[in-house]
Structures are given as structure tokens and as C-alpha cells.
Amino acid sequence: RSYRNNTNTSVPFLHIRAPSSIQYGESSSVSCSVIANSSDPYFRMYWDGQRIYRWDYRFRFSNYTYSNGSVETSIEGFPRFNSSSTYVKLYCYSPKFNLQKVAYTRIYRNNTN
């Protein structure tokens, strides 16, 4: 059973969403969420090695409480993929629940010139 199907459980769940590939310079939505029996005020997201802070205009930090009492702590945004490398690493970490997850987005360049 999980928090996502409205049952109460003591096992927290970490979810990360990002595109698997994208063209250089384009933007896309990305998010990290931890769903548990309480919020995690120390929840963190790292974008290509750089920590995302609450004042970063590209991202939003939020908490949502479901009808079953579980709480979703999220960091979400719409950043531009303009890294000089071939991949962007998105790393999410919940120190309160000792969970971590990584996703990579491949950046491709349009070489039609």
C-alpha cells in the first residue's frame, strides 16, 4: 500500500520527474516530491550539482496535505537546459526520511546548420 492510493502507511515515498532528453536551450518542468506522514522542511534538490534554494525564481517549494493525512513536500520548476555537458543531473534528498533519488536528462544539440 502507498500514500498515493489514499491508504495510510509509515513508509515514505520519494518521486522525481524530469525529461529523459531535451534539446539544448529548451525549458521543461522538473519536480522532486516526498510523500510521508509529515513534511520535510529540510528537503533538497540539486540541479547539475548546485543546490536549489527557496529564493531561486525558477523553482517553487510547497507542502500539500492529502485527505488521509499524508503530506507531500515538493520542489518544482521550469528551468532552461543549457548545461555545457551532455547530461544534467537532478538529485533529490530527504534528510528527515533518509531518502535520495537521482535522474539524468540527456541534452542534445541541433546540428542542422
PDB file of N, CA and C in Angstrom:
ATOM      1  N   ARG A   1       0.840  -1.191   0.000  1.00  0.00           N
ATOM      2  CA  ARG A   1       0.000   0.000   0.000  1.00  0.00           C
ATOM      3  C   ARG A   1       0.879   1.246   0.000  1.00  0.00           C
ATOM      4  N   SER A   2       0.344   2.319  -0.484  1.00  0.00           N
ATOM      5  CA  SER A   2       1.148   3.540  -0.563  1.00  0.00           C
ATOM      6  C   SER A   2       0.319   4.770  -0.250  1.00  0.00           C
ATOM      7  N   TYR A   3       0.981   5.891  -0.092  1.00  0.00           N
ATOM      8  CA  TYR A   3       0.300   7.155   0.149  1.00  0.00           C
ATOM      9  C   TYR A   3      -0.525   7.577  -1.063  1.00  0.00           C
ATOM     10  N   ARG A   4      -0.117   7.160  -2.230  1.00  0.00           N
ATOM     11  CA  ARG A   4      -0.724   7.644  -3.454  1.00  0.00           C
ATOM     12  C   ARG A   4      -2.131   7.086  -3.672  1.00  0.00           C
ATOM     13  N   ASN A   5      -2.475   5.949  -3.067  1.00  0.00           N
ATOM     14  CA  ASN A   5      -3.826   5.419  -3.269  1.00  0.00           C
ATOM     15  C   ASN A   5      -4.679   5.584  -2.013  1.00  0.00           C
ATOM     16  N   ASN A   6      -4.423   6.667  -1.270  1.00  0.00           N
ATOM     17  CA  ASN A   6      -5.220   7.061  -0.110  1.00  0.00           C
ATOM     18  C   ASN A   6      -5.246   6.056   1.027  1.00  0.00           C
ATOM     19  N   THR A   7      -4.187   5.314   1.212  1.00  0.00           N
ATOM     20  CA  THR A   7      -4.070   4.464   2.392  1.00  0.00           C
ATOM     21  C   THR A   7      -2.984   5.044   3.275  1.00  0.00           C
ATOM     22  N   ASN A   8      -3.075   4.820   4.550  1.00  0.00           N
ATOM     23  CA  ASN A   8      -2.089   5.367   5.461  1.00  0.00           C
ATOM     24  C   ASN A   8      -1.008   4.332   5.717  1.00  0.00           C
ATOM     25  N   THR A   9       0.219   4.727   5.566  1.00  0.00           N
ATOM     26  CA  THR A   9       1.341   3.828   5.781  1.00  0.00           C
ATOM     27  C   THR A   9       2.500   4.626   6.363  1.00  0.00           C
ATOM     28  N   SER A  10       3.421   3.971   7.003  1.00  0.00           N
ATOM     29  CA  SER A  10       4.550   4.669   7.610  1.00  0.00           C
ATOM     30  C   SER A  10       5.772   4.683   6.700  1.00  0.00           C
ATOM     31  N   VAL A  11       5.648   4.177   5.478  1.00  0.00           N
ATOM     32  CA  VAL A  11       6.782   4.132   4.557  1.00  0.00           C
ATOM     33  C   VAL A  11       6.739   5.348   3.632  1.00  0.00           C
ATOM     34  N   PRO A  12       7.679   6.281   3.769  1.00  0.00           N
ATOM     35  CA  PRO A  12       7.691   7.451   2.888  1.00  0.00           C
ATOM     36  C   PRO A  12       8.070   7.079   1.461  1.00  0.00           C
ATOM     37  N   PHE A  13       7.645   7.906   0.518  1.00  0.00           N
ATOM     38  CA  PHE A  13       7.833   7.664  -0.908  1.00  0.00           C
ATOM     39  C   PHE A  13       8.459   8.903  -1.536  1.00  0.00           C
ATOM     40  N   LEU A  14       9.561   8.736  -2.297  1.00  0.00           N
ATOM     41  CA  LEU A  14      10.227   9.848  -2.971  1.00  0.00           C
ATOM     42  C   LEU A  14      10.022   9.701  -4.469  1.00  0.00           C
ATOM     43  N   HIS A  15       9.599  10.788  -5.105  1.00  0.00           N
ATOM     44  CA  HIS A  15       9.329  10.780  -6.543  1.00  0.00           C
ATOM     45  C   HIS A  15      10.105  11.904  -7.211  1.00  0.00           C
ATOM     46  N   ILE A  16      10.658  11.614  -8.391  1.00  0.00           N
ATOM     47  CA  ILE A  16      11.384  12.620  -9.163  1.00  0.00           C
ATOM     48  C   ILE A  16      10.853  12.580 -10.592  1.00  0.00           C
ATOM     49  N   ARG A  17      10.663  13.761 -11.185  1.00  0.00           N
ATOM     50  CA  ARG A  17      10.145  13.833 -12.547  1.00  0.00           C
ATOM     51  C   ARG A  17      10.980  14.831 -13.339  1.00  0.00           C
ATOM     52  N   ALA A  18      11.493  14.355 -14.468  1.00  0.00           N
ATOM     53  CA  ALA A  18      12.297  15.184 -15.366  1.00  0.00           C
ATOM     54  C   ALA A  18      12.282  14.519 -16.742  1.00  0.00           C
ATOM     55  N   PRO A  19      12.488  15.289 -17.806  1.00  0.00           N
ATOM     56  CA  PRO A  19      12.529  14.661 -19.130  1.00  0.00           C
ATOM     57  C   PRO A  19      13.762  13.774 -19.277  1.00  0.00           C
ATOM     58  N   SER A  20      13.643  12.714 -20.059  1.00  0.00           N
ATOM     59  CA  SER A  20      14.801  11.838 -20.276  1.00  0.00           C
ATOM     60  C   SER A  20      15.780  12.466 -21.259  1.00  0.00           C
ATOM     61  N   SER A  21      15.280  13.288 -22.190  1.00  0.00           N
ATOM     62  CA  SER A  21      16.158  14.022 -23.103  1.00  0.00           C
ATOM     63  C   SER A  21      15.455  15.300 -23.545  1.00  0.00           C
ATOM     64  N   ILE A  22      16.262  16.286 -23.919  1.00  0.00           N
ATOM     65  CA  ILE A  22      15.731  17.584 -24.327  1.00  0.00           C
ATOM     66  C   ILE A  22      16.781  18.295 -25.168  1.00  0.00           C
ATOM     67  N   GLN A  23      16.330  19.189 -26.057  1.00  0.00           N
ATOM     68  CA  GLN A  23      17.260  19.954 -26.877  1.00  0.00           C
ATOM     69  C   GLN A  23      17.886  21.071 -26.056  1.00  0.00           C
ATOM     70  N   TYR A  24      19.161  21.339 -26.320  1.00  0.00           N
ATOM     71  CA  TYR A  24      19.908  22.394 -25.637  1.00  0.00           C
ATOM     72  C   TYR A  24      19.155  23.721 -25.723  1.00  0.00           C
ATOM     73  N   GLY A  25      19.027  24.418 -24.579  1.00  0.00           N
ATOM     74  CA  GLY A  25      18.395  25.719 -24.529  1.00  0.00           C
ATOM     75  C   GLY A  25      16.903  25.706 -24.284  1.00  0.00           C
ATOM     76  N   GLU A  26      16.258  24.536 -24.379  1.00  0.00           N
ATOM     77  CA  GLU A  26      14.824  24.460 -24.123  1.00  0.00           C
ATOM     78  C   GLU A  26      14.554  24.352 -22.623  1.00  0.00           C
ATOM     79  N   SER A  27      13.306  24.621 -22.231  1.00  0.00           N
ATOM     80  CA  SER A  27      12.874  24.505 -20.840  1.00  0.00           C
ATOM     81  C   SER A  27      11.891  23.354 -20.701  1.00  0.00           C
ATOM     82  N   SER A  28      11.822  22.810 -19.503  1.00  0.00           N
ATOM     83  CA  SER A  28      10.870  21.742 -19.216  1.00  0.00           C
ATOM     84  C   SER A  28      10.601  21.723 -17.721  1.00  0.00           C
ATOM     85  N   SER A  29       9.462  21.175 -17.341  1.00  0.00           N
ATOM     86  CA  SER A  29       9.159  21.074 -15.914  1.00  0.00           C
ATOM     87  C   SER A  29       9.932  19.919 -15.295  1.00  0.00           C
ATOM     88  N   VAL A  30      10.379  20.133 -14.073  1.00  0.00           N
ATOM     89  CA  VAL A  30      11.052  19.111 -13.268  1.00  0.00           C
ATOM     90  C   VAL A  30      10.492  19.214 -11.858  1.00  0.00           C
ATOM     91  N   SER A  31      10.463  18.084 -11.145  1.00  0.00           N
ATOM     92  CA  SER A  31       9.982  18.128  -9.765  1.00  0.00           C
ATOM     93  C   SER A  31      10.552  16.995  -8.946  1.00  0.00           C
ATOM     94  N   CYS A  32      10.653  17.261  -7.653  1.00  0.00           N
ATOM     95  CA  CYS A  32      11.009  16.263  -6.649  1.00  0.00           C
ATOM     96  C   CYS A  32       9.960  16.360  -5.559  1.00  0.00           C
ATOM     97  N   SER A  33       9.459  15.217  -5.118  1.00  0.00           N
ATOM     98  CA  SER A  33       8.456  15.200  -4.059  1.00  0.00           C
ATOM     99  C   SER A  33       8.718  14.043  -3.118  1.00  0.00           C
ATOM    100  N   VAL A  34       8.479  14.280  -1.832  1.00  0.00           N
ATOM    101  CA  VAL A  34       8.495  13.208  -0.852  1.00  0.00           C
ATOM    102  C   VAL A  34       7.119  13.211  -0.192  1.00  0.00           C
ATOM    103  N   ILE A  35       6.503  12.037  -0.146  1.00  0.00           N
ATOM    104  CA  ILE A  35       5.187  11.877   0.475  1.00  0.00           C
ATOM    105  C   ILE A  35       5.371  11.019   1.714  1.00  0.00           C
ATOM    106  N   ALA A  36       4.924  11.546   2.854  1.00  0.00           N
ATOM    107  CA  ALA A  36       5.138  10.853   4.126  1.00  0.00           C
ATOM    108  C   ALA A  36       4.070  11.290   5.121  1.00  0.00           C
ATOM    109  N   ASN A  37       4.233  10.881   6.377  1.00  0.00           N
ATOM    110  CA  ASN A  37       3.236  11.231   7.394  1.00  0.00           C
ATOM    111  C   ASN A  37       3.421  12.644   7.946  1.00  0.00           C
ATOM    112  N   SER A  38       4.494  13.339   7.525  1.00  0.00           N
ATOM    113  CA  SER A  38       4.714  14.734   7.896  1.00  0.00           C
ATOM    114  C   SER A  38       5.605  15.381   6.845  1.00  0.00           C
ATOM    115  N   SER A  39       5.672  16.710   6.856  1.00  0.00           N
ATOM    116  CA  SER A  39       6.502  17.405   5.872  1.00  0.00           C
ATOM    117  C   SER A  39       7.981  17.281   6.238  1.00  0.00           C
ATOM    118  N   ASP A  40       8.828  17.524   5.257  1.00  0.00           N
ATOM    119  CA  ASP A  40      10.273  17.537   5.479  1.00  0.00           C
ATOM    120  C   ASP A  40      10.790  18.939   5.190  1.00  0.00           C
ATOM    121  N   PRO A  41      10.992  19.779   6.222  1.00  0.00           N
ATOM    122  CA  PRO A  41      11.457  21.147   5.998  1.00  0.00           C
ATOM    123  C   PRO A  41      12.894  21.224   5.482  1.00  0.00           C
ATOM    124  N   TYR A  42      13.606  20.096   5.505  1.00  0.00           N
ATOM    125  CA  TYR A  42      14.997  20.065   5.052  1.00  0.00           C
ATOM    126  C   TYR A  42      15.142  19.423   3.674  1.00  0.00           C
ATOM    127  N   PHE A  43      14.033  19.140   3.005  1.00  0.00           N
ATOM    128  CA  PHE A  43      14.035  18.511   1.683  1.00  0.00           C
ATOM    129  C   PHE A  43      14.843  19.358   0.701  1.00  0.00           C
ATOM    130  N   ARG A  44      15.692  18.723  -0.107  1.00  0.00           N
ATOM    131  CA  ARG A  44      16.602  19.437  -1.003  1.00  0.00           C
ATOM    132  C   ARG A  44      16.566  18.907  -2.421  1.00  0.00           C
ATOM    133  N   MET A  45      16.823  19.821  -3.346  1.00  0.00           N
ATOM    134  CA  MET A  45      17.002  19.466  -4.751  1.00  0.00           C
ATOM    135  C   MET A  45      18.322  20.080  -5.216  1.00  0.00           C
ATOM    136  N   TYR A  46      19.082  19.304  -5.975  1.00  0.00           N
ATOM    137  CA  TYR A  46      20.316  19.789  -6.578  1.00  0.00           C
ATOM    138  C   TYR A  46      20.167  19.689  -8.088  1.00  0.00           C
ATOM    139  N   TRP A  47      20.416  20.793  -8.754  1.00  0.00           N
ATOM    140  CA  TRP A  47      20.310  20.873 -10.211  1.00  0.00           C
ATOM    141  C   TRP A  47      21.721  20.997 -10.764  1.00  0.00           C
ATOM    142  N   ASP A  48      22.174  19.931 -11.412  1.00  0.00           N
ATOM    143  CA  ASP A  48      23.516  19.912 -12.009  1.00  0.00           C
ATOM    144  C   ASP A  48      24.589  20.263 -10.981  1.00  0.00           C
ATOM    145  N   GLY A  49      24.426  19.736  -9.763  1.00  0.00           N
ATOM    146  CA  GLY A  49      25.409  19.927  -8.701  1.00  0.00           C
ATOM    147  C   GLY A  49      25.191  21.148  -7.826  1.00  0.00           C
ATOM    148  N   GLN A  50      24.260  22.021  -8.193  1.00  0.00           N
ATOM    149  CA  GLN A  50      24.007  23.238  -7.430  1.00  0.00           C
ATOM    150  C   GLN A  50      22.712  23.092  -6.634  1.00  0.00           C
ATOM    151  N   ARG A  51      22.777  23.383  -5.341  1.00  0.00           N
ATOM    152  CA  ARG A  51      21.573  23.291  -4.514  1.00  0.00           C
ATOM    153  C   ARG A  51      20.565  24.370  -4.911  1.00  0.00           C
ATOM    154  N   ILE A  52      19.298  23.997  -4.975  1.00  0.00           N
ATOM    155  CA  ILE A  52      18.220  24.929  -5.265  1.00  0.00           C
ATOM    156  C   ILE A  52      17.719  25.480  -3.932  1.00  0.00           C
ATOM    157  N   TYR A  53      17.709  26.805  -3.816  1.00  0.00           N
ATOM    158  CA  TYR A  53      17.249  27.461  -2.593  1.00  0.00           C
ATOM    159  C   TYR A  53      15.875  28.071  -2.812  1.00  0.00           C
ATOM    160  N   ARG A  54      15.198  28.358  -1.726  1.00  0.00           N
ATOM    161  CA  ARG A  54      13.832  28.892  -1.785  1.00  0.00           C
ATOM    162  C   ARG A  54      13.719  30.195  -2.564  1.00  0.00           C
ATOM    163  N   TRP A  55      14.769  30.986  -2.629  1.00  0.00           N
ATOM    164  CA  TRP A  55      14.690  32.261  -3.326  1.00  0.00           C
ATOM    165  C   TRP A  55      14.982  32.142  -4.822  1.00  0.00           C
ATOM    166  N   ASP A  56      15.274  30.934  -5.319  1.00  0.00           N
ATOM    167  CA  ASP A  56      15.512  30.747  -6.750  1.00  0.00           C
ATOM    168  C   ASP A  56      14.187  30.906  -7.495  1.00  0.00           C
ATOM    169  N   TYR A  57      14.089  31.915  -8.336  1.00  0.00           N
ATOM    170  CA  TYR A  57      12.829  32.234  -9.022  1.00  0.00           C
ATOM    171  C   TYR A  57      12.353  31.134  -9.969  1.00  0.00           C
ATOM    172  N   ARG A  58      13.234  30.226 -10.380  1.00  0.00           N
ATOM    173  CA  ARG A  58      12.834  29.165 -11.314  1.00  0.00           C
ATOM    174  C   ARG A  58      12.091  28.026 -10.632  1.00  0.00           C
ATOM    175  N   PHE A  59      12.113  27.982  -9.290  1.00  0.00           N
ATOM    176  CA  PHE A  59      11.556  26.845  -8.560  1.00  0.00           C
ATOM    177  C   PHE A  59      10.582  27.297  -7.481  1.00  0.00           C
ATOM    178  N   ARG A  60       9.664  26.391  -7.145  1.00  0.00           N
ATOM    179  CA  ARG A  60       8.666  26.654  -6.104  1.00  0.00           C
ATOM    180  C   ARG A  60       8.735  25.522  -5.080  1.00  0.00           C
ATOM    181  N   PHE A  61       8.694  25.873  -3.816  1.00  0.00           N
ATOM    182  CA  PHE A  61       8.668  24.915  -2.716  1.00  0.00           C
ATOM    183  C   PHE A  61       7.240  24.893  -2.171  1.00  0.00           C
ATOM    184  N   SER A  62       6.702  23.692  -1.911  1.00  0.00           N
ATOM    185  CA  SER A  62       5.322  23.619  -1.422  1.00  0.00           C
ATOM    186  C   SER A  62       5.106  22.377  -0.558  1.00  0.00           C
ATOM    187  N   ASN A  63       4.026  22.434   0.220  1.00  0.00           N
ATOM    188  CA  ASN A  63       3.539  21.298   1.006  1.00  0.00           C
ATOM    189  C   ASN A  63       2.051  21.149   0.718  1.00  0.00           C
ATOM    190  N   TYR A  64       1.605  19.905   0.610  1.00  0.00           N
ATOM    191  CA  TYR A  64       0.184  19.636   0.392  1.00  0.00           C
ATOM    192  C   TYR A  64      -0.224  18.474   1.292  1.00  0.00           C
ATOM    193  N   THR A  65      -1.315  18.628   2.026  1.00  0.00           N
ATOM    194  CA  THR A  65      -1.807  17.560   2.898  1.00  0.00           C
ATOM    195  C   THR A  65      -2.991  16.879   2.239  1.00  0.00           C
ATOM    196  N   TYR A  66      -2.887  15.561   2.060  1.00  0.00           N
ATOM    197  CA  TYR A  66      -3.960  14.758   1.463  1.00  0.00           C
ATOM    198  C   TYR A  66      -5.035  14.447   2.503  1.00  0.00           C
ATOM    199  N   SER A  67      -6.176  13.980   2.031  1.00  0.00           N
ATOM    200  CA  SER A  67      -7.308  13.691   2.925  1.00  0.00           C
ATOM    201  C   SER A  67      -6.982  12.583   3.931  1.00  0.00           C
ATOM    202  N   ASN A  68      -6.022  11.719   3.603  1.00  0.00           N
ATOM    203  CA  ASN A  68      -5.658  10.649   4.531  1.00  0.00           C
ATOM    204  C   ASN A  68      -4.609  11.087   5.555  1.00  0.00           C
ATOM    205  N   GLY A  69      -4.195  12.358   5.509  1.00  0.00           N
ATOM    206  CA  GLY A  69      -3.222  12.878   6.462  1.00  0.00           C
ATOM    207  C   GLY A  69      -1.790  12.847   5.985  1.00  0.00           C
ATOM    208  N   SER A  70      -1.500  12.176   4.878  1.00  0.00           N
ATOM    209  CA  SER A  70      -0.132  12.175   4.376  1.00  0.00           C
ATOM    210  C   SER A  70       0.188  13.540   3.773  1.00  0.00           C
ATOM    211  N   VAL A  71       1.469  13.911   3.824  1.00  0.00           N
ATOM    212  CA  VAL A  71       1.912  15.239   3.402  1.00  0.00           C
ATOM    213  C   VAL A  71       2.922  15.098   2.266  1.00  0.00           C
ATOM    214  N   GLU A  72       2.710  15.866   1.205  1.00  0.00           N
ATOM    215  CA  GLU A  72       3.644  15.896   0.081  1.00  0.00           C
ATOM    216  C   GLU A  72       4.463  17.187   0.156  1.00  0.00           C
ATOM    217  N   THR A  73       5.774  17.030   0.285  1.00  0.00           N
ATOM    218  CA  THR A  73       6.703  18.155   0.253  1.00  0.00           C
ATOM    219  C   THR A  73       7.338  18.152  -1.132  1.00  0.00           C
ATOM    220  N   SER A  74       7.221  19.268  -1.871  1.00  0.00           N
ATOM    221  CA  SER A  74       7.682  19.299  -3.261  1.00  0.00           C
ATOM    222  C   SER A  74       8.557  20.503  -3.564  1.00  0.00           C
ATOM    223  N   ILE A  75       9.445  20.289  -4.521  1.00  0.00           N
ATOM    224  CA  ILE A  75      10.211  21.356  -5.149  1.00  0.00           C
ATOM    225  C   ILE A  75      10.005  21.153  -6.641  1.00  0.00           C
ATOM    226  N   GLU A  76       9.506  22.189  -7.315  1.00  0.00           N
ATOM    227  CA  GLU A  76       9.226  22.045  -8.738  1.00  0.00           C
ATOM    228  C   GLU A  76       9.564  23.330  -9.470  1.00  0.00           C
ATOM    229  N   GLY A  77       9.918  23.171 -10.735  1.00  0.00           N
ATOM    230  CA  GLY A  77      10.298  24.342 -11.503  1.00  0.00           C
ATOM    231  C   GLY A  77      10.283  24.084 -12.986  1.00  0.00           C
ATOM    232  N   PHE A  78      10.669  25.123 -13.725  1.00  0.00           N
ATOM    233  CA  PHE A  78      10.668  25.083 -15.185  1.00  0.00           C
ATOM    234  C   PHE A  78      11.988  25.684 -15.691  1.00  0.00           C
ATOM    235  N   PRO A  79      13.111  25.003 -15.413  1.00  0.00           N
ATOM    236  CA  PRO A  79      14.423  25.566 -15.763  1.00  0.00           C
ATOM    237  C   PRO A  79      14.786  25.356 -17.232  1.00  0.00           C
ATOM    238  N   ARG A  80      15.728  26.163 -17.691  1.00  0.00           N
ATOM    239  CA  ARG A  80      16.263  26.028 -19.052  1.00  0.00           C
ATOM    240  C   ARG A  80      17.433  25.034 -19.009  1.00  0.00           C
ATOM    241  N   PHE A  81      17.443  24.127 -19.958  1.00  0.00           N
ATOM    242  CA  PHE A  81      18.506  23.126 -20.053  1.00  0.00           C
ATOM    243  C   PHE A  81      19.619  23.677 -20.946  1.00  0.00           C
ATOM    244  N   ASN A  82      20.581  24.371 -20.330  1.00  0.00           N
ATOM    245  CA  ASN A  82      21.665  24.975 -21.099  1.00  0.00           C
ATOM    246  C   ASN A  82      23.036  24.609 -20.533  1.00  0.00           C
ATOM    247  N   SER A  83      23.140  23.428 -19.980  1.00  0.00           N
ATOM    248  CA  SER A  83      24.415  22.952 -19.440  1.00  0.00           C
ATOM    249  C   SER A  83      25.398  22.706 -20.579  1.00  0.00           C
ATOM    250  N   SER A  84      26.664  22.922 -20.317  1.00  0.00           N
ATOM    251  CA  SER A  84      27.684  22.656 -21.328  1.00  0.00           C
ATOM    252  C   SER A  84      27.974  21.170 -21.465  1.00  0.00           C
ATOM    253  N   SER A  85      27.501  20.366 -20.516  1.00  0.00           N
ATOM    254  CA  SER A  85      27.732  18.926 -20.582  1.00  0.00           C
ATOM    255  C   SER A  85      26.614  18.240 -21.375  1.00  0.00           C
ATOM    256  N   THR A  86      26.752  16.959 -21.553  1.00  0.00           N
ATOM    257  CA  THR A  86      25.771  16.183 -22.310  1.00  0.00           C
ATOM    258  C   THR A  86      24.572  15.804 -21.451  1.00  0.00           C
ATOM    259  N   TYR A  87      24.746  15.764 -20.148  1.00  0.00           N
ATOM    260  CA  TYR A  87      23.683  15.382 -19.228  1.00  0.00           C
ATOM    261  C   TYR A  87      23.541  16.418 -18.116  1.00  0.00           C
ATOM    262  N   VAL A  88      22.319  16.540 -17.611  1.00  0.00           N
ATOM    263  CA  VAL A  88      22.051  17.311 -16.402  1.00  0.00           C
ATOM    264  C   VAL A  88      21.611  16.317 -15.338  1.00  0.00           C
ATOM    265  N   LYS A  89      22.196  16.430 -14.157  1.00  0.00           N
ATOM    266  CA  LYS A  89      21.861  15.541 -13.047  1.00  0.00           C
ATOM    267  C   LYS A  89      20.898  16.259 -12.110  1.00  0.00           C
ATOM    268  N   LEU A  90      19.778  15.627 -11.825  1.00  0.00           N
ATOM    269  CA  LEU A  90      18.807  16.127 -10.866  1.00  0.00           C
ATOM    270  C   LEU A  90      18.833  15.180  -9.671  1.00  0.00           C
ATOM    271  N   TYR A  91      19.191  15.720  -8.505  1.00  0.00           N
ATOM    272  CA  TYR A  91      19.353  14.909  -7.303  1.00  0.00           C
ATOM    273  C   TYR A  91      18.412  15.443  -6.224  1.00  0.00           C
ATOM    274  N   CYS A  92      17.621  14.557  -5.632  1.00  0.00           N
ATOM    275  CA  CYS A  92      16.687  14.932  -4.577  1.00  0.00           C
ATOM    276  C   CYS A  92      17.045  14.165  -3.311  1.00  0.00           C
ATOM    277  N   TYR A  93      16.965  14.869  -2.179  1.00  0.00           N
ATOM    278  CA  TYR A  93      17.383  14.263  -0.921  1.00  0.00           C
ATOM    279  C   TYR A  93      16.464  14.698   0.205  1.00  0.00           C
ATOM    280  N   SER A  94      15.976  13.727   0.958  1.00  0.00           N
ATOM    281  CA  SER A  94      15.161  13.978   2.140  1.00  0.00           C
ATOM    282  C   SER A  94      15.927  13.500   3.368  1.00  0.00           C
ATOM    283  N   PRO A  95      16.586  14.421   4.095  1.00  0.00           N
ATOM    284  CA  PRO A  95      17.326  14.004   5.282  1.00  0.00           C
ATOM    285  C   PRO A  95      16.415  13.487   6.391  1.00  0.00           C
ATOM    286  N   LYS A  96      15.232  14.027   6.493  1.00  0.00           N
ATOM    287  CA  LYS A  96      14.311  13.609   7.553  1.00  0.00           C
ATOM    288  C   LYS A  96      13.926  12.143   7.413  1.00  0.00           C
ATOM    289  N   PHE A  97      13.701  11.693   6.169  1.00  0.00           N
ATOM    290  CA  PHE A  97      13.276  10.308   5.928  1.00  0.00           C
ATOM    291  C   PHE A  97      14.382   9.451   5.337  1.00  0.00           C
ATOM    292  N   ASN A  98      15.591  10.007   5.215  1.00  0.00           N
ATOM    293  CA  ASN A  98      16.759   9.293   4.703  1.00  0.00           C
ATOM    294  C   ASN A  98      16.488   8.661   3.333  1.00  0.00           C
ATOM    295  N   LEU A  99      15.959   9.475   2.409  1.00  0.00           N
ATOM    296  CA  LEU A  99      15.673   9.025   1.041  1.00  0.00           C
ATOM    297  C   LEU A  99      16.434   9.897   0.058  1.00  0.00           C
ATOM    298  N   GLN A 100      16.859   9.292  -1.034  1.00  0.00           N
ATOM    299  CA  GLN A 100      17.513  10.043  -2.096  1.00  0.00           C
ATOM    300  C   GLN A 100      17.230   9.389  -3.434  1.00  0.00           C
ATOM    301  N   LYS A 101      17.245  10.199  -4.488  1.00  0.00           N
ATOM    302  CA  LYS A 101      16.982   9.695  -5.825  1.00  0.00           C
ATOM    303  C   LYS A 101      17.679  10.599  -6.835  1.00  0.00           C
ATOM    304  N   VAL A 102      18.102  10.017  -7.950  1.00  0.00           N
ATOM    305  CA  VAL A 102      18.805  10.747  -8.996  1.00  0.00           C
ATOM    306  C   VAL A 102      18.126  10.487 -10.334  1.00  0.00           C
ATOM    307  N   ALA A 103      18.046  11.522 -11.164  1.00  0.00           N
ATOM    308  CA  ALA A 103      17.578  11.384 -12.538  1.00  0.00           C
ATOM    309  C   ALA A 103      18.535  12.159 -13.439  1.00  0.00           C
ATOM    310  N   TYR A 104      18.750  11.650 -14.636  1.00  0.00           N
ATOM    311  CA  TYR A 104      19.613  12.317 -15.608  1.00  0.00           C
ATOM    312  C   TYR A 104      18.791  12.678 -16.832  1.00  0.00           C
ATOM    313  N   THR A 105      19.029  13.888 -17.351  1.00  0.00           N
ATOM    314  CA  THR A 105      18.403  14.321 -18.599  1.00  0.00           C
ATOM    315  C   THR A 105      19.504  14.520 -19.625  1.00  0.00           C
ATOM    316  N   ARG A 106      19.362  13.827 -20.765  1.00  0.00           N
ATOM    317  CA  ARG A 106      20.345  13.967 -21.848  1.00  0.00           C
ATOM    318  C   ARG A 106      20.023  15.240 -22.620  1.00  0.00           C
ATOM    319  N   ILE A 107      21.050  16.039 -22.880  1.00  0.00           N
ATOM    320  CA  ILE A 107      20.889  17.264 -23.655  1.00  0.00           C
ATOM    321  C   ILE A 107      21.489  17.032 -25.037  1.00  0.00           C
ATOM    322  N   TYR A 108      20.672  17.233 -26.044  1.00  0.00           N
ATOM    323  CA  TYR A 108      21.183  17.085 -27.405  1.00  0.00           C
ATOM    324  C   TYR A 108      21.162  18.443 -28.098  1.00  0.00           C
ATOM    325  N   ARG A 109      22.049  18.588 -29.037  1.00  0.00           N
ATOM    326  CA  ARG A 109      22.170  19.845 -29.784  1.00  0.00           C
ATOM    327  C   ARG A 109      21.675  19.649 -31.198  1.00  0.00           C
ATOM    328  N   ASN A 110      21.034  20.685 -31.724  1.00  0.00           N
ATOM    329  CA  ASN A 110      20.539  20.646 -33.092  1.00  0.00           C
ATOM    330  C   ASN A 110      21.700  21.007 -34.013  1.00  0.00           C
ATOM    331  N   ASN A 111      22.197  20.027 -34.743  1.00  0.00           N
ATOM    332  CA  ASN A 111      23.352  20.233 -35.615  1.00  0.00           C
ATOM    333  C   ASN A 111      22.935  20.320 -37.075  1.00  0.00           C
ATOM    334  N   THR A 112      21.832  20.993 -37.371  1.00  0.00           N
ATOM    335  CA  THR A 112      21.332  21.055 -38.752  1.00  0.00           C
ATOM    336  C   THR A 112      21.828  22.282 -39.502  1.00  0.00           C
ATOM    337  N   ASN A 113      22.679  23.128 -38.894  1.00  0.00           N
ATOM    338  CA  ASN A 113      23.149  24.350 -39.576  1.00  0.00           C
ATOM    339  C   ASN A 113      24.049  24.000 -40.719  1.00  0.00           C
TER     340      ASN A 113
END
